[in-house]
mmCIF file of N, CA and C in Angstrom:
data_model
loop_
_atom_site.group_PDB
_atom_site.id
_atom_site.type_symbol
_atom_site.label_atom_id
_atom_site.label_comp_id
_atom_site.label_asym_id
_atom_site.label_seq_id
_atom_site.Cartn_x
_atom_site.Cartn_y
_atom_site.Cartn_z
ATOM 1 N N UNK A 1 3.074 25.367 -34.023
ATOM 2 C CA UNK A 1 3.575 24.012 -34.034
ATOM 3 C C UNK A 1 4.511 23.772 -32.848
ATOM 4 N N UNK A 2 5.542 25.016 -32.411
ATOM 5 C CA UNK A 2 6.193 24.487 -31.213
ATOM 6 C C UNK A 2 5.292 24.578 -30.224
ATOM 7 N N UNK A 3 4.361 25.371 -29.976
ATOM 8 C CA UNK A 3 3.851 25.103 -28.897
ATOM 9 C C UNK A 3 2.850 24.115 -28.738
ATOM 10 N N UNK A 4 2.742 23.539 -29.867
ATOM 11 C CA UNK A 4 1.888 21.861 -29.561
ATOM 12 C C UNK A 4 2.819 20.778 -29.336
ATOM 13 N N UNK A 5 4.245 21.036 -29.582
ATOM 14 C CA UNK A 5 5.417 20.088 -29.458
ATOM 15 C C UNK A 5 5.802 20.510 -27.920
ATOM 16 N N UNK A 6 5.524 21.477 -27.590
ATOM 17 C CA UNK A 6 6.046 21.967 -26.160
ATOM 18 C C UNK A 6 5.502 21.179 -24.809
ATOM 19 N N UNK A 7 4.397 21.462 -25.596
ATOM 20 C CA UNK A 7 2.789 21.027 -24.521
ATOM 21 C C UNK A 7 2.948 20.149 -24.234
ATOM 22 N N UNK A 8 3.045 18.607 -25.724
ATOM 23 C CA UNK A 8 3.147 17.247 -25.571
ATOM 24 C C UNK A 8 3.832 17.036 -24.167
ATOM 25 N N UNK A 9 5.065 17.797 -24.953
ATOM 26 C CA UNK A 9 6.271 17.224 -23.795
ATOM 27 C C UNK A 9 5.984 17.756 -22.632
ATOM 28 N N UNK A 10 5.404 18.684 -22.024
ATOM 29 C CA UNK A 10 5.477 19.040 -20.644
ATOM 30 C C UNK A 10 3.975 18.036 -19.940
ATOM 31 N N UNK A 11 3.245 17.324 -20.928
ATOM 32 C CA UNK A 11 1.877 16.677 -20.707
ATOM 33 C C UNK A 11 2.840 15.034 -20.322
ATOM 34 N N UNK A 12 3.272 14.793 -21.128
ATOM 35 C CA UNK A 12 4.011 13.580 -21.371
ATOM 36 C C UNK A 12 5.312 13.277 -19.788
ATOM 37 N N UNK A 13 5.497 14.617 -19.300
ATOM 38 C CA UNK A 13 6.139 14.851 -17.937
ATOM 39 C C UNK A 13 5.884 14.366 -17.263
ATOM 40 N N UNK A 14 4.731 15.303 -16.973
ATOM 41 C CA UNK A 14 3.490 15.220 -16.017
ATOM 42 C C UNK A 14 3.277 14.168 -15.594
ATOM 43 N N UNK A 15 2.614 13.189 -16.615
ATOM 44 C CA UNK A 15 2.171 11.382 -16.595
ATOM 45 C C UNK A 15 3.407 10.814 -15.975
ATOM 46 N N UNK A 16 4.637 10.734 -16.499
ATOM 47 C CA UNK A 16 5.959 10.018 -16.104
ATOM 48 C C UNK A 16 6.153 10.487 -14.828
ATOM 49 N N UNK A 17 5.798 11.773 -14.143
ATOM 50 C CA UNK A 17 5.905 11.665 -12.898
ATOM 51 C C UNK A 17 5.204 11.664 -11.584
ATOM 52 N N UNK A 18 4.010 11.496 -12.417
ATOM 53 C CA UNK A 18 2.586 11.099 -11.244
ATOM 54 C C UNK A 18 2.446 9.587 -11.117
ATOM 55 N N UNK A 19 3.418 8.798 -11.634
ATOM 56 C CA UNK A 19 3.148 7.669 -11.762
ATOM 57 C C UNK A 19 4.063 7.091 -10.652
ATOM 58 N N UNK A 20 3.798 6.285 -10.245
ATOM 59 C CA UNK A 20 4.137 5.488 -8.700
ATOM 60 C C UNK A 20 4.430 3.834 -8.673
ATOM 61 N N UNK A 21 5.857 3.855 -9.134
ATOM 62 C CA UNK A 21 5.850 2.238 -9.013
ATOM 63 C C UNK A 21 6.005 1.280 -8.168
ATOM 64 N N UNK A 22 5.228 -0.066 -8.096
ATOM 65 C CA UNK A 22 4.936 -0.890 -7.039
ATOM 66 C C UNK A 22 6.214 -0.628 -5.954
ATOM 67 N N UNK A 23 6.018 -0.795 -4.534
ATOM 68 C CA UNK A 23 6.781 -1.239 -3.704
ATOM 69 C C UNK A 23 6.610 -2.401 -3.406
ATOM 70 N N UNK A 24 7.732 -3.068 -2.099
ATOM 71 C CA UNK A 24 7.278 -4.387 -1.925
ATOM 72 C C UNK A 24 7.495 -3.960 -0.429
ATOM 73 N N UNK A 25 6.760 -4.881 0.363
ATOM 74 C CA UNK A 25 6.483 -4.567 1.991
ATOM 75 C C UNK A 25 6.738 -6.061 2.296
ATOM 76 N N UNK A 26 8.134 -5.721 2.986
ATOM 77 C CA UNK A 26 7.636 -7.238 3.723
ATOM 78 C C UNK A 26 7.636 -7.279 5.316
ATOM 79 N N UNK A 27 6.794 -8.149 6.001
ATOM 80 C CA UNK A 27 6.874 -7.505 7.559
ATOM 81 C C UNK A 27 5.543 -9.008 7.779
ATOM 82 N N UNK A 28 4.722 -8.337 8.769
ATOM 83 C CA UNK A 28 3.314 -8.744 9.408
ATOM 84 C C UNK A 28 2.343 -8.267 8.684
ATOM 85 N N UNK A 29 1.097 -8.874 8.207
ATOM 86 C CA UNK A 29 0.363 -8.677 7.565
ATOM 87 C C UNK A 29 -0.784 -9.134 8.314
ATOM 88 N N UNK A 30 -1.696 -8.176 8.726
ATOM 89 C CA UNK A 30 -2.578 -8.631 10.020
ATOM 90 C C UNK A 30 -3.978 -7.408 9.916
ATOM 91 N N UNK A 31 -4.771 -7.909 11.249
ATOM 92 C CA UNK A 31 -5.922 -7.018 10.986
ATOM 93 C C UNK A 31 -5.869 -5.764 11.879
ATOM 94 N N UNK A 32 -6.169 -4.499 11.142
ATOM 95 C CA UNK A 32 -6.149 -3.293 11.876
ATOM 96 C C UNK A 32 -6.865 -2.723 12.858
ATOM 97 N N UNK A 33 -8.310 -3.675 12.773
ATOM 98 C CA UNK A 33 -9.148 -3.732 13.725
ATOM 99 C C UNK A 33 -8.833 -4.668 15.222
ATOM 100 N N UNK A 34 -8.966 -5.784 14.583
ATOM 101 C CA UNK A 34 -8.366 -7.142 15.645
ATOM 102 C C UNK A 34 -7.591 -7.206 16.081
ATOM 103 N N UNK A 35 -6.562 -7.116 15.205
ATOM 104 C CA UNK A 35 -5.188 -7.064 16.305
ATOM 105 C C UNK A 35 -4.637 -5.882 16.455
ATOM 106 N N UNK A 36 -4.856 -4.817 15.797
ATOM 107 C CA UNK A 36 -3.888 -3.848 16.522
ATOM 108 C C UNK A 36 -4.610 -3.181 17.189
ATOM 109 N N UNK A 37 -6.009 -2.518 16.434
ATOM 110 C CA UNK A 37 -7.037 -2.037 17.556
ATOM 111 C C UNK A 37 -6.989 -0.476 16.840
ATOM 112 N N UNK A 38 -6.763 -0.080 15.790
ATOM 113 C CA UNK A 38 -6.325 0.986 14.986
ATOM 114 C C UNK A 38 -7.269 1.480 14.278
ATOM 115 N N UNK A 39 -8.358 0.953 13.706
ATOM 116 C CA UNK A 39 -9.090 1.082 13.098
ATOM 117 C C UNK A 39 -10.709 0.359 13.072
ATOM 118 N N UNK A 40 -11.702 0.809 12.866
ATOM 119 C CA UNK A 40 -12.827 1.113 13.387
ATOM 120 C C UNK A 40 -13.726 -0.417 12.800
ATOM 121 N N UNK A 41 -13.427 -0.590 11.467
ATOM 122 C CA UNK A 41 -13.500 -2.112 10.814
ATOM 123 C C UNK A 41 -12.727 -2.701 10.157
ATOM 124 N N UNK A 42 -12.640 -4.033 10.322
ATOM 125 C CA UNK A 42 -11.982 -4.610 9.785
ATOM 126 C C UNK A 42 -11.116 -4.402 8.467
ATOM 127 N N UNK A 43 -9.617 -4.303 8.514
ATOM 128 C CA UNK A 43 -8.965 -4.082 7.216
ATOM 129 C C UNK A 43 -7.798 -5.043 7.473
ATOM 130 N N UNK A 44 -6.720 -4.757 6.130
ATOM 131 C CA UNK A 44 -5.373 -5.744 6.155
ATOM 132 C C UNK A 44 -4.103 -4.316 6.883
ATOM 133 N N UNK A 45 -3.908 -4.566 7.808
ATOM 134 C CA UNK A 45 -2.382 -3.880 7.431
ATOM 135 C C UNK A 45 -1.058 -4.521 7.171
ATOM 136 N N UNK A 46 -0.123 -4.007 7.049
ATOM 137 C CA UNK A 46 0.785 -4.569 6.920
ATOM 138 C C UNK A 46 2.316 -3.582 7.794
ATOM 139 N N UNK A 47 3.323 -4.664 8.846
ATOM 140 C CA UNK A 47 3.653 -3.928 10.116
ATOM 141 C C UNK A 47 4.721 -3.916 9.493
ATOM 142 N N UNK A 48 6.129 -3.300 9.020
ATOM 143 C CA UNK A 48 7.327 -3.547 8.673
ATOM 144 C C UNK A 48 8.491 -3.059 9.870
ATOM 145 N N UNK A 49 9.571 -3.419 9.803
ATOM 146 C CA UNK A 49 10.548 -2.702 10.558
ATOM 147 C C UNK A 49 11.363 -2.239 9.270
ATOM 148 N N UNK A 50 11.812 -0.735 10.146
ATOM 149 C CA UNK A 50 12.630 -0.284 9.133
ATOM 150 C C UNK A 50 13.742 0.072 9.346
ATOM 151 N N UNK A 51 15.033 0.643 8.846
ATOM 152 C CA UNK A 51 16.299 0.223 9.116
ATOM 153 C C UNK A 51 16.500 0.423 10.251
ATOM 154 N N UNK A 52 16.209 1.331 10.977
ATOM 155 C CA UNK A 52 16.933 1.889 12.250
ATOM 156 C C UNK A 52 15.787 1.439 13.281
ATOM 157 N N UNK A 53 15.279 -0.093 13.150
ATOM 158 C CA UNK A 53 14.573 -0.704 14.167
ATOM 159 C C UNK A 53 12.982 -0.399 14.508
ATOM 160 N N UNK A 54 12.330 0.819 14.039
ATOM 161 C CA UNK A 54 11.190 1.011 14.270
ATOM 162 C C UNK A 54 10.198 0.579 13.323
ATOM 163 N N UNK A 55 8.771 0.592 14.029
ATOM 164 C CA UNK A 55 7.905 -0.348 12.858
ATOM 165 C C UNK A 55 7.015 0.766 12.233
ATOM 166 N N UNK A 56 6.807 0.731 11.303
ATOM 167 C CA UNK A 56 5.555 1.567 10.058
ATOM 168 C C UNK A 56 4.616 0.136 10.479
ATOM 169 N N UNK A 57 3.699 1.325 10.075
ATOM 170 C CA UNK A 57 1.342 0.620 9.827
ATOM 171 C C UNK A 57 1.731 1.113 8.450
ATOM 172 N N UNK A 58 1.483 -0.115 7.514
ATOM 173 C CA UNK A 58 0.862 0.558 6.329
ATOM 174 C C UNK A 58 -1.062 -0.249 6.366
ATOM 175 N N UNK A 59 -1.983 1.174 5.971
ATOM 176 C CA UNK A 59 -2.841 0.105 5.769
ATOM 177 C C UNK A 59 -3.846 0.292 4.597
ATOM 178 N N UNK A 60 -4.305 -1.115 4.715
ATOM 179 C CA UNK A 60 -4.776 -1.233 2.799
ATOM 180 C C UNK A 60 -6.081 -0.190 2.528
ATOM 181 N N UNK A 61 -6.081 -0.105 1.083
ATOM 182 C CA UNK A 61 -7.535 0.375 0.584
ATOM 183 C C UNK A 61 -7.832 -0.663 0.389
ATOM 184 N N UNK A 62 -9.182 -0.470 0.410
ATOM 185 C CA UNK A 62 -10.457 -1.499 0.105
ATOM 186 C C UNK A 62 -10.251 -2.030 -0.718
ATOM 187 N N UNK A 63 -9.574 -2.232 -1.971
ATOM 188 C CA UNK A 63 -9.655 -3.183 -3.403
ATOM 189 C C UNK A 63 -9.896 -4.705 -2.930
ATOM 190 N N UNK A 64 -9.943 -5.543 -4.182
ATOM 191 C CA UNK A 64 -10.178 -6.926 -4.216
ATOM 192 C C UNK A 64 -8.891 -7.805 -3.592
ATOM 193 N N UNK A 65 -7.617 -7.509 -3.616
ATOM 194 C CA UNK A 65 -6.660 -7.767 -3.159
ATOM 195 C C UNK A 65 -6.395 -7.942 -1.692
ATOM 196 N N UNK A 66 -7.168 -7.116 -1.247
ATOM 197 C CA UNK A 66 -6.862 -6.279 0.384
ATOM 198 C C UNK A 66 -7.725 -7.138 1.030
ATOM 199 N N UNK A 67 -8.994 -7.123 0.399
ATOM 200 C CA UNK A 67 -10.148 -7.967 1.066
ATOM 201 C C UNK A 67 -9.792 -9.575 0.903
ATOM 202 N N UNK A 68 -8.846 -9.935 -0.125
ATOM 203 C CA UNK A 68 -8.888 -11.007 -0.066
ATOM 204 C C UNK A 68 -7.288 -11.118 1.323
ATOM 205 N N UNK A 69 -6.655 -10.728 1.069
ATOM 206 C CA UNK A 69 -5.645 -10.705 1.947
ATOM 207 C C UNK A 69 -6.058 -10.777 3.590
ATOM 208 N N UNK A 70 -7.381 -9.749 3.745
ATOM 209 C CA UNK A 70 -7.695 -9.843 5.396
ATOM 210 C C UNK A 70 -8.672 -10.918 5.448
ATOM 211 N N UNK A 71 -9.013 -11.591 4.395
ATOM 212 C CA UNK A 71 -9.821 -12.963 5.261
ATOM 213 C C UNK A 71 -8.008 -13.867 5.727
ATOM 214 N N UNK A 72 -7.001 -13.905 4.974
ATOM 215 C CA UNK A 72 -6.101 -14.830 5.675
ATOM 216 C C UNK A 72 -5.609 -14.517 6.848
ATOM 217 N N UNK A 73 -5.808 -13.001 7.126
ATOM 218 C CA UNK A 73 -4.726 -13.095 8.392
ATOM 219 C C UNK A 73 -5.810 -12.945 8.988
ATOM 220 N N UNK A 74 -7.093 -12.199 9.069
ATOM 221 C CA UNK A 74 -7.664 -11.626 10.808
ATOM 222 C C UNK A 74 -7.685 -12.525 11.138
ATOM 223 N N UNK A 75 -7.917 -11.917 12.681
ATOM 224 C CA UNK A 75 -8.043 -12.808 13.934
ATOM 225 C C UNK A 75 -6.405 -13.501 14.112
ATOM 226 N N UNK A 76 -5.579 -13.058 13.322
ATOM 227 C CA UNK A 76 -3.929 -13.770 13.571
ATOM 228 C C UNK A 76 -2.985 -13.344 12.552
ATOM 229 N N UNK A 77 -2.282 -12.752 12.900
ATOM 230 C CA UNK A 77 -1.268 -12.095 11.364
ATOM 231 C C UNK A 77 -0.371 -13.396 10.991
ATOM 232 N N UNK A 78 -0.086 -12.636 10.089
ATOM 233 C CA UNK A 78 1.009 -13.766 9.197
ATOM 234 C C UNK A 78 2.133 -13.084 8.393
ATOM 235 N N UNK A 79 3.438 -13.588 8.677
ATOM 236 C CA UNK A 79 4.160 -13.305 7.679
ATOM 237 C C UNK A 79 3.987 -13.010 6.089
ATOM 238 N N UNK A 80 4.246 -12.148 5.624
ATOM 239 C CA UNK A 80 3.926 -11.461 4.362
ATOM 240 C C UNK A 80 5.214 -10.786 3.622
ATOM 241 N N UNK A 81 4.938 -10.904 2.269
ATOM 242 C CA UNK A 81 5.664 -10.098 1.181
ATOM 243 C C UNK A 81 3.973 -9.198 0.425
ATOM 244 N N UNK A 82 3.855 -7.577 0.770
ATOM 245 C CA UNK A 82 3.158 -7.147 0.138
ATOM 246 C C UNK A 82 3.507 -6.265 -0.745
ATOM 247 N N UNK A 83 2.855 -6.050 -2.333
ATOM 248 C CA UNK A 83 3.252 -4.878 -3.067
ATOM 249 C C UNK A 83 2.533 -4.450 -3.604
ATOM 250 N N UNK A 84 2.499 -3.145 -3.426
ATOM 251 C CA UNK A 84 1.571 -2.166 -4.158
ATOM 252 C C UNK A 84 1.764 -0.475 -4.166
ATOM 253 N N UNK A 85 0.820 0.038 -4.362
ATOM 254 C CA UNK A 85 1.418 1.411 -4.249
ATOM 255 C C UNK A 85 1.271 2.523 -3.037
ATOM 256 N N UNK A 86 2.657 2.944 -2.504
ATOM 257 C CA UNK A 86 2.602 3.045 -1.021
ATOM 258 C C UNK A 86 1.812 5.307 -1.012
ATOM 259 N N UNK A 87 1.163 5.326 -0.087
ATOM 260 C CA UNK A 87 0.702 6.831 0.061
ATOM 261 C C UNK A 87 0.577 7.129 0.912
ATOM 262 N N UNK A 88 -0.113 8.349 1.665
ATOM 263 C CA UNK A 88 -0.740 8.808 2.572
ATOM 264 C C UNK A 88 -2.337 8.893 2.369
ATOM 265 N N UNK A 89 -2.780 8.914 3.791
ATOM 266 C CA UNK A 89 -4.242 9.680 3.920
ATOM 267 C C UNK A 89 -4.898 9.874 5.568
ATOM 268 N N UNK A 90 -4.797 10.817 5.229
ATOM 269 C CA UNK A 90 -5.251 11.644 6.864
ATOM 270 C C UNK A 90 -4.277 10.853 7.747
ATOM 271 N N UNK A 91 -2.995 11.152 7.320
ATOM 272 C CA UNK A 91 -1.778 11.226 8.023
ATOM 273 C C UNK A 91 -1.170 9.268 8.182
ATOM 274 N N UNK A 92 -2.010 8.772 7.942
ATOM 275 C CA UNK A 92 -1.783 7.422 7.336
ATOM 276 C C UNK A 92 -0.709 7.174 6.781
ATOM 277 N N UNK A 93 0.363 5.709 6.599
ATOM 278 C CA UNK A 93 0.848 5.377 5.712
ATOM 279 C C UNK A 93 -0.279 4.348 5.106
ATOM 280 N N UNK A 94 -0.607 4.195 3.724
ATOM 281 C CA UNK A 94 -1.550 3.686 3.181
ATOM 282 C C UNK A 94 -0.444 2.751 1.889
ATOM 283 N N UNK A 95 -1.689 1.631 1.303
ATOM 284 C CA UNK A 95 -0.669 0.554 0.413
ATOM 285 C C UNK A 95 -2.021 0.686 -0.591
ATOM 286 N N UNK A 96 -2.306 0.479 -1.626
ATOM 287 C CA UNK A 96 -2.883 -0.111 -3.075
ATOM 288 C C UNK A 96 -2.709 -1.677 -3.075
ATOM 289 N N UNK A 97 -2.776 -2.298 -2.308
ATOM 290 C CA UNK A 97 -2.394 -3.971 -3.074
ATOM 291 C C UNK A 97 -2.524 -4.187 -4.403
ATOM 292 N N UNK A 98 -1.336 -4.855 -5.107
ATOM 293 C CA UNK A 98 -1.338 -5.182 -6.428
ATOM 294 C C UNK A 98 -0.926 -6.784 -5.947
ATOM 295 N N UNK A 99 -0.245 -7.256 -4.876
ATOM 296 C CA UNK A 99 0.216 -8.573 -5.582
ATOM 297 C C UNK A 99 0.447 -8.910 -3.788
ATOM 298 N N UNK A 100 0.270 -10.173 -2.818
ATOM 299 C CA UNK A 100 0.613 -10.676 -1.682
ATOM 300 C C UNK A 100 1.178 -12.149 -1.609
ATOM 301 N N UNK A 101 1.815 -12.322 -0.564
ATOM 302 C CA UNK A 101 2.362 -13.474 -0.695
ATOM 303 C C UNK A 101 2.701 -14.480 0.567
ATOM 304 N N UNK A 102 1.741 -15.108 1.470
ATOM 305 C CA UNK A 102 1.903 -15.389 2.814
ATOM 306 C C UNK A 102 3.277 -16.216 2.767
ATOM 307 N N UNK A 103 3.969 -15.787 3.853
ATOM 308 C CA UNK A 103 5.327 -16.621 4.133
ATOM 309 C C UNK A 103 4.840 -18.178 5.007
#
């Protein structure tokens, strides 16, 4: 019995700390292909400055969010509030869109 009470709790850990809550990005929200020239087809990134003056690429996965986000900016960025969940991949800063907001 303790070690099914043990388990829970070290299972129940686990979940609470693989879990990743939204960020919010706010910056340029533009195309990675078009305008920055970064990437091979068309996607959304999003450009931020961060405290000490330099800018981060975050850029999107494919979801429904992302795609809807890069028909507004390509071909011209736009001010943005983006949030979602921020990662890596193949040395990438990468975003999840959950929620955008053109300024």
């Amino acid at each position: 019995m303790k070690k099914i009470a043990l388990l829970t709790i070290i299972t129940a850990a686990l979940a609470l700390s693989s879990y990743a809550a939204d960020t919010k990005l706010e910056g340029t929200a533009t195309c990675a292909k078009c305008d920055l020239g970064i990437a091979e087809k068309c996607q959304a990134a999003v450009v931020v400055k961060t405290a000490d003056g330099k800018t981060e690429t975050y850029l999107s996965d494919g979801n429904d969010k992302a795609k809807a986000l890069h028909k507004e900016i390509c071909k011209g960025g736009k001010e943005a509030t983006v949030e979602g969940t921020v990662g890596e991949k193949d040395g990438k800063k990468t975003i999840t869109i959950t929620n955008y907001a053109i300024k």
